[in-house]
Amino acid sequence: MDINKIGRLLQSQESSTLEFKQEWYKLDSKDKETSRRQKNELIRDVLSLANGNVRNVEDTRYLIIGADDNMSESGERKLYNVTLDKPVTAERLLKLVNRITDPTLDTLNCEHVTHHGVNLLVIEIPVSPHVYEITERIDTPKRSYDEYTVFVRKGSEINTASSKER
């Protein structure tokens, strides 16, 4: 990813096409329940970006790991080095997400980027004409979702899609 592009994204607010996470999901936790819920949260986050919002159907979506959700008054966002137990690749993410997604995501990009000496992970989700739903009930750390749920982003929030949005 172009260093100027990552700089512009880091200076932007969370939106229907952009989300920030301070740390990588605990996918490989020794606690199986934590691992399961974290995987489901990652799936929810990726699908909410993939589905986007009706106002942003033509914009590429980004999930940036290693950046605080909030910006300071001076417009700076605190950055955190991303540490991983196992390598994160696009193939690994697609396998995880597509296990319970209909239709399946065709592609996404996963890139490690260094910005001002801090290692970040950027997941880029290309534009798609599809609406993605989960094919089984999932539990995340904060909430449970039923089978056939469609996630969308509205600003910085993740919601379930209304029938009109679907």
mmCIF file of C-alpha atoms in Angstrom:
data_model
loop_
_atom_site.group_PDB
_atom_site.id
_atom_site.type_symbol
_atom_site.label_atom_id
_atom_site.label_comp_id
_atom_site.label_asym_id
_atom_site.label_seq_id
_atom_site.Cartn_x
_atom_site.Cartn_y
_atom_site.Cartn_z
ATOM 1 C CA MET A 1 0.000 0.000 0.000
ATOM 2 C CA ASP A 2 1.222 3.465 -0.864
ATOM 3 C CA ILE A 3 2.538 5.282 2.247
ATOM 4 C CA ASN A 4 0.540 8.408 1.329
ATOM 5 C CA LYS A 5 -2.664 6.350 1.089
ATOM 6 C CA ILE A 6 -2.157 4.837 4.550
ATOM 7 C CA GLY A 7 -1.440 8.331 5.915
ATOM 8 C CA ARG A 8 -4.710 9.657 4.450
ATOM 9 C CA LEU A 9 -6.669 6.703 5.834
ATOM 10 C CA LEU A 10 -5.169 7.176 9.306
ATOM 11 C CA GLN A 11 -6.268 10.821 9.246
ATOM 12 C CA SER A 12 -9.846 9.848 8.347
ATOM 13 C CA GLN A 13 -12.725 9.054 10.676
ATOM 14 C CA GLU A 14 -14.218 5.575 10.868
ATOM 15 C CA SER A 15 -16.967 5.211 8.315
ATOM 16 C CA SER A 16 -18.928 2.661 6.329
ATOM 17 C CA THR A 17 -15.721 1.965 4.385
ATOM 18 C CA LEU A 18 -13.073 2.276 7.113
ATOM 19 C CA GLU A 19 -12.577 0.636 10.493
ATOM 20 C CA PHE A 20 -9.690 0.739 12.961
ATOM 21 C CA LYS A 21 -8.741 -1.857 15.574
ATOM 22 C CA GLN A 22 -5.988 -1.405 18.162
ATOM 23 C CA GLU A 23 -4.947 -5.040 18.142
ATOM 24 C CA TRP A 24 -5.287 -8.209 16.118
ATOM 25 C CA TYR A 25 -8.078 -10.601 17.031
ATOM 26 C CA LYS A 26 -7.201 -13.463 19.411
ATOM 27 C CA LEU A 27 -7.859 -16.129 16.770
ATOM 28 C CA ASP A 28 -5.331 -18.527 18.213
ATOM 29 C CA SER A 29 -6.139 -18.123 21.902
ATOM 30 C CA LYS A 30 -5.622 -21.230 24.018
ATOM 31 C CA ASP A 31 -9.123 -20.635 25.377
ATOM 32 C CA LYS A 32 -11.315 -22.171 22.658
ATOM 33 C CA GLU A 33 -14.336 -20.014 23.516
ATOM 34 C CA THR A 34 -12.280 -16.811 23.253
ATOM 35 C CA SER A 35 -10.828 -18.002 19.938
ATOM 36 C CA ARG A 36 -14.294 -18.853 18.556
ATOM 37 C CA ARG A 37 -15.808 -15.507 19.563
ATOM 38 C CA GLN A 38 -12.823 -13.568 18.207
ATOM 39 C CA LYS A 39 -13.052 -15.383 14.852
ATOM 40 C CA ASN A 40 -16.731 -14.505 14.699
ATOM 41 C CA GLU A 41 -15.988 -10.866 15.476
ATOM 42 C CA LEU A 42 -13.458 -10.766 12.645
ATOM 43 C CA ILE A 43 -16.048 -12.294 10.294
ATOM 44 C CA ARG A 44 -18.631 -9.694 11.385
ATOM 45 C CA ASP A 45 -16.162 -6.841 10.889
ATOM 46 C CA VAL A 46 -15.062 -8.012 7.424
ATOM 47 C CA LEU A 47 -18.626 -8.653 6.217
ATOM 48 C CA SER A 48 -19.893 -5.318 7.519
ATOM 49 C CA LEU A 49 -17.224 -3.612 5.446
ATOM 50 C CA ALA A 50 -17.819 -5.869 2.426
ATOM 51 C CA ASN A 51 -21.519 -5.004 2.525
ATOM 52 C CA GLY A 52 -20.705 -1.384 3.201
ATOM 53 C CA ASN A 53 -23.577 0.966 2.943
ATOM 54 C CA VAL A 54 -25.866 1.887 0.087
ATOM 55 C CA ARG A 55 -24.143 5.305 -0.114
ATOM 56 C CA ASN A 56 -20.665 3.830 -0.614
ATOM 57 C CA VAL A 57 -21.125 0.949 -3.036
ATOM 58 C CA GLU A 58 -18.196 1.988 -5.250
ATOM 59 C CA ASP A 59 -15.561 2.564 -2.543
ATOM 60 C CA THR A 60 -12.855 0.085 -1.527
ATOM 61 C CA ARG A 61 -13.110 -0.827 2.164
ATOM 62 C CA TYR A 62 -10.290 -0.957 4.735
ATOM 63 C CA LEU A 63 -9.828 -2.606 8.109
ATOM 64 C CA ILE A 64 -6.656 -1.235 9.698
ATOM 65 C CA ILE A 65 -5.235 -3.126 12.649
ATOM 66 C CA GLY A 66 -2.885 -1.260 14.988
ATOM 67 C CA ALA A 67 -4.662 2.099 15.098
ATOM 68 C CA ASP A 68 -6.854 3.626 17.793
ATOM 69 C CA ASP A 69 -10.511 4.278 16.944
ATOM 70 C CA ASN A 70 -10.286 7.859 18.167
ATOM 71 C CA MET A 71 -8.207 10.793 17.008
ATOM 72 C CA SER A 72 -6.709 13.430 19.263
ATOM 73 C CA GLU A 73 -7.758 17.063 18.980
ATOM 74 C CA SER A 74 -4.641 17.653 16.874
ATOM 75 C CA GLY A 75 -5.826 15.049 14.342
ATOM 76 C CA GLU A 76 -3.374 12.326 15.386
ATOM 77 C CA ARG A 77 -4.332 8.706 15.846
ATOM 78 C CA LYS A 78 -2.377 6.575 18.338
ATOM 79 C CA LEU A 79 -0.689 3.624 16.624
ATOM 80 C CA TYR A 80 0.228 0.223 18.071
ATOM 81 C CA ASN A 81 2.641 -2.404 16.767
ATOM 82 C CA VAL A 82 0.662 -5.415 15.584
ATOM 83 C CA THR A 83 1.936 -8.680 17.003
ATOM 84 C CA LEU A 84 0.745 -11.966 15.547
ATOM 85 C CA ASP A 85 0.859 -15.524 16.885
ATOM 86 C CA LYS A 86 0.548 -16.915 13.347
ATOM 87 C CA PRO A 87 1.034 -15.231 9.967
ATOM 88 C CA VAL A 88 -2.036 -13.499 8.589
ATOM 89 C CA THR A 89 -2.598 -13.927 4.877
ATOM 90 C CA ALA A 90 -5.460 -13.167 2.540
ATOM 91 C CA GLU A 91 -5.913 -16.895 1.982
ATOM 92 C CA ARG A 92 -6.217 -17.593 5.705
ATOM 93 C CA LEU A 93 -8.735 -14.778 6.156
ATOM 94 C CA LEU A 94 -10.827 -15.841 3.162
ATOM 95 C CA LYS A 95 -10.928 -19.429 4.415
ATOM 96 C CA LEU A 96 -12.098 -18.242 7.834
ATOM 97 C CA VAL A 97 -14.724 -15.805 6.552
ATOM 98 C CA ASN A 98 -16.037 -17.965 3.714
ATOM 99 C CA ARG A 99 -16.636 -20.911 6.031
ATOM 100 C CA ILE A 100 -19.948 -19.293 7.078
ATOM 101 C CA THR A 101 -20.611 -16.699 4.365
ATOM 102 C CA ASP A 102 -23.023 -16.762 1.445
ATOM 103 C CA PRO A 103 -22.045 -15.914 -1.174
ATOM 104 C CA THR A 104 -18.346 -16.334 -0.512
ATOM 105 C CA LEU A 105 -15.963 -13.407 -0.805
ATOM 106 C CA ASP A 106 -13.917 -13.708 -3.979
ATOM 107 C CA THR A 107 -10.917 -11.789 -2.764
ATOM 108 C CA LEU A 108 -9.408 -9.461 -0.235
ATOM 109 C CA ASN A 109 -5.902 -8.143 0.260
ATOM 110 C CA CYS A 110 -3.863 -8.341 3.436
ATOM 111 C CA GLU A 111 -0.699 -6.298 3.782
ATOM 112 C CA HIS A 112 1.743 -5.509 6.564
ATOM 113 C CA VAL A 113 2.631 -1.815 6.456
ATOM 114 C CA THR A 114 5.128 0.215 8.477
ATOM 115 C CA HIS A 115 3.986 3.776 9.204
ATOM 116 C CA HIS A 116 6.230 6.060 11.285
ATOM 117 C CA GLY A 117 8.071 2.989 12.563
ATOM 118 C CA VAL A 118 4.915 1.167 13.671
ATOM 119 C CA ASN A 119 3.886 -2.160 12.120
ATOM 120 C CA LEU A 120 0.240 -2.159 11.016
ATOM 121 C CA LEU A 121 -1.908 -4.737 9.254
ATOM 122 C CA VAL A 122 -4.177 -3.455 6.486
ATOM 123 C CA ILE A 123 -7.016 -5.574 5.132
ATOM 124 C CA GLU A 124 -8.410 -4.206 1.881
ATOM 125 C CA ILE A 125 -11.835 -5.402 0.755
ATOM 126 C CA PRO A 126 -12.564 -4.674 -2.907
ATOM 127 C CA VAL A 127 -15.927 -3.491 -4.166
ATOM 128 C CA SER A 128 -18.420 -6.273 -4.803
ATOM 129 C CA PRO A 129 -21.951 -6.411 -6.218
ATOM 130 C CA HIS A 130 -22.999 -8.989 -3.592
ATOM 131 C CA VAL A 131 -24.708 -8.775 -0.239
ATOM 132 C CA TYR A 132 -23.013 -11.183 2.167
ATOM 133 C CA GLU A 133 -24.824 -12.984 4.965
ATOM 134 C CA ILE A 134 -23.757 -15.471 7.602
ATOM 135 C CA THR A 135 -25.012 -19.033 7.209
ATOM 136 C CA GLU A 136 -25.051 -19.981 10.885
ATOM 137 C CA ARG A 137 -25.614 -18.398 14.275
ATOM 138 C CA ILE A 138 -22.497 -16.728 15.697
ATOM 139 C CA ASP A 139 -21.446 -15.377 19.069
ATOM 140 C CA THR A 140 -19.018 -12.457 19.303
ATOM 141 C CA PRO A 141 -17.507 -11.125 22.538
ATOM 142 C CA LYS A 142 -20.424 -8.687 22.945
ATOM 143 C CA ARG A 143 -23.415 -10.171 21.144
ATOM 144 C CA SER A 144 -24.970 -13.112 19.303
ATOM 145 C CA TYR A 145 -26.348 -13.014 15.751
ATOM 146 C CA ASP A 146 -28.793 -15.333 14.035
ATOM 147 C CA GLU A 147 -28.266 -17.279 10.846
ATOM 148 C CA TYR A 148 -28.846 -15.218 7.661
ATOM 149 C CA THR A 149 -27.824 -11.943 9.315
ATOM 150 C CA VAL A 150 -26.419 -9.284 6.994
ATOM 151 C CA PHE A 151 -24.040 -6.795 8.614
ATOM 152 C CA VAL A 152 -23.706 -3.204 7.389
ATOM 153 C CA ARG A 153 -21.759 -0.217 8.607
ATOM 154 C CA LYS A 154 -23.445 3.070 9.344
ATOM 155 C CA GLY A 155 -20.698 5.542 10.079
ATOM 156 C CA SER A 156 -18.524 3.913 12.731
ATOM 157 C CA GLU A 157 -21.245 1.485 13.873
ATOM 158 C CA ILE A 158 -21.953 -2.067 12.743
ATOM 159 C CA ASN A 159 -25.645 -2.885 12.400
ATOM 160 C CA THR A 160 -27.783 -5.621 10.976
ATOM 161 C CA ALA A 161 -29.305 -4.705 7.623
ATOM 162 C CA SER A 162 -32.972 -3.910 7.318
ATOM 163 C CA SER A 163 -34.982 -5.634 4.599
ATOM 164 C CA LYS A 164 -34.787 -2.428 2.546
ATOM 165 C CA GLU A 165 -30.985 -2.298 2.887
ATOM 166 C CA ARG A 166 -30.687 -5.952 1.841
#
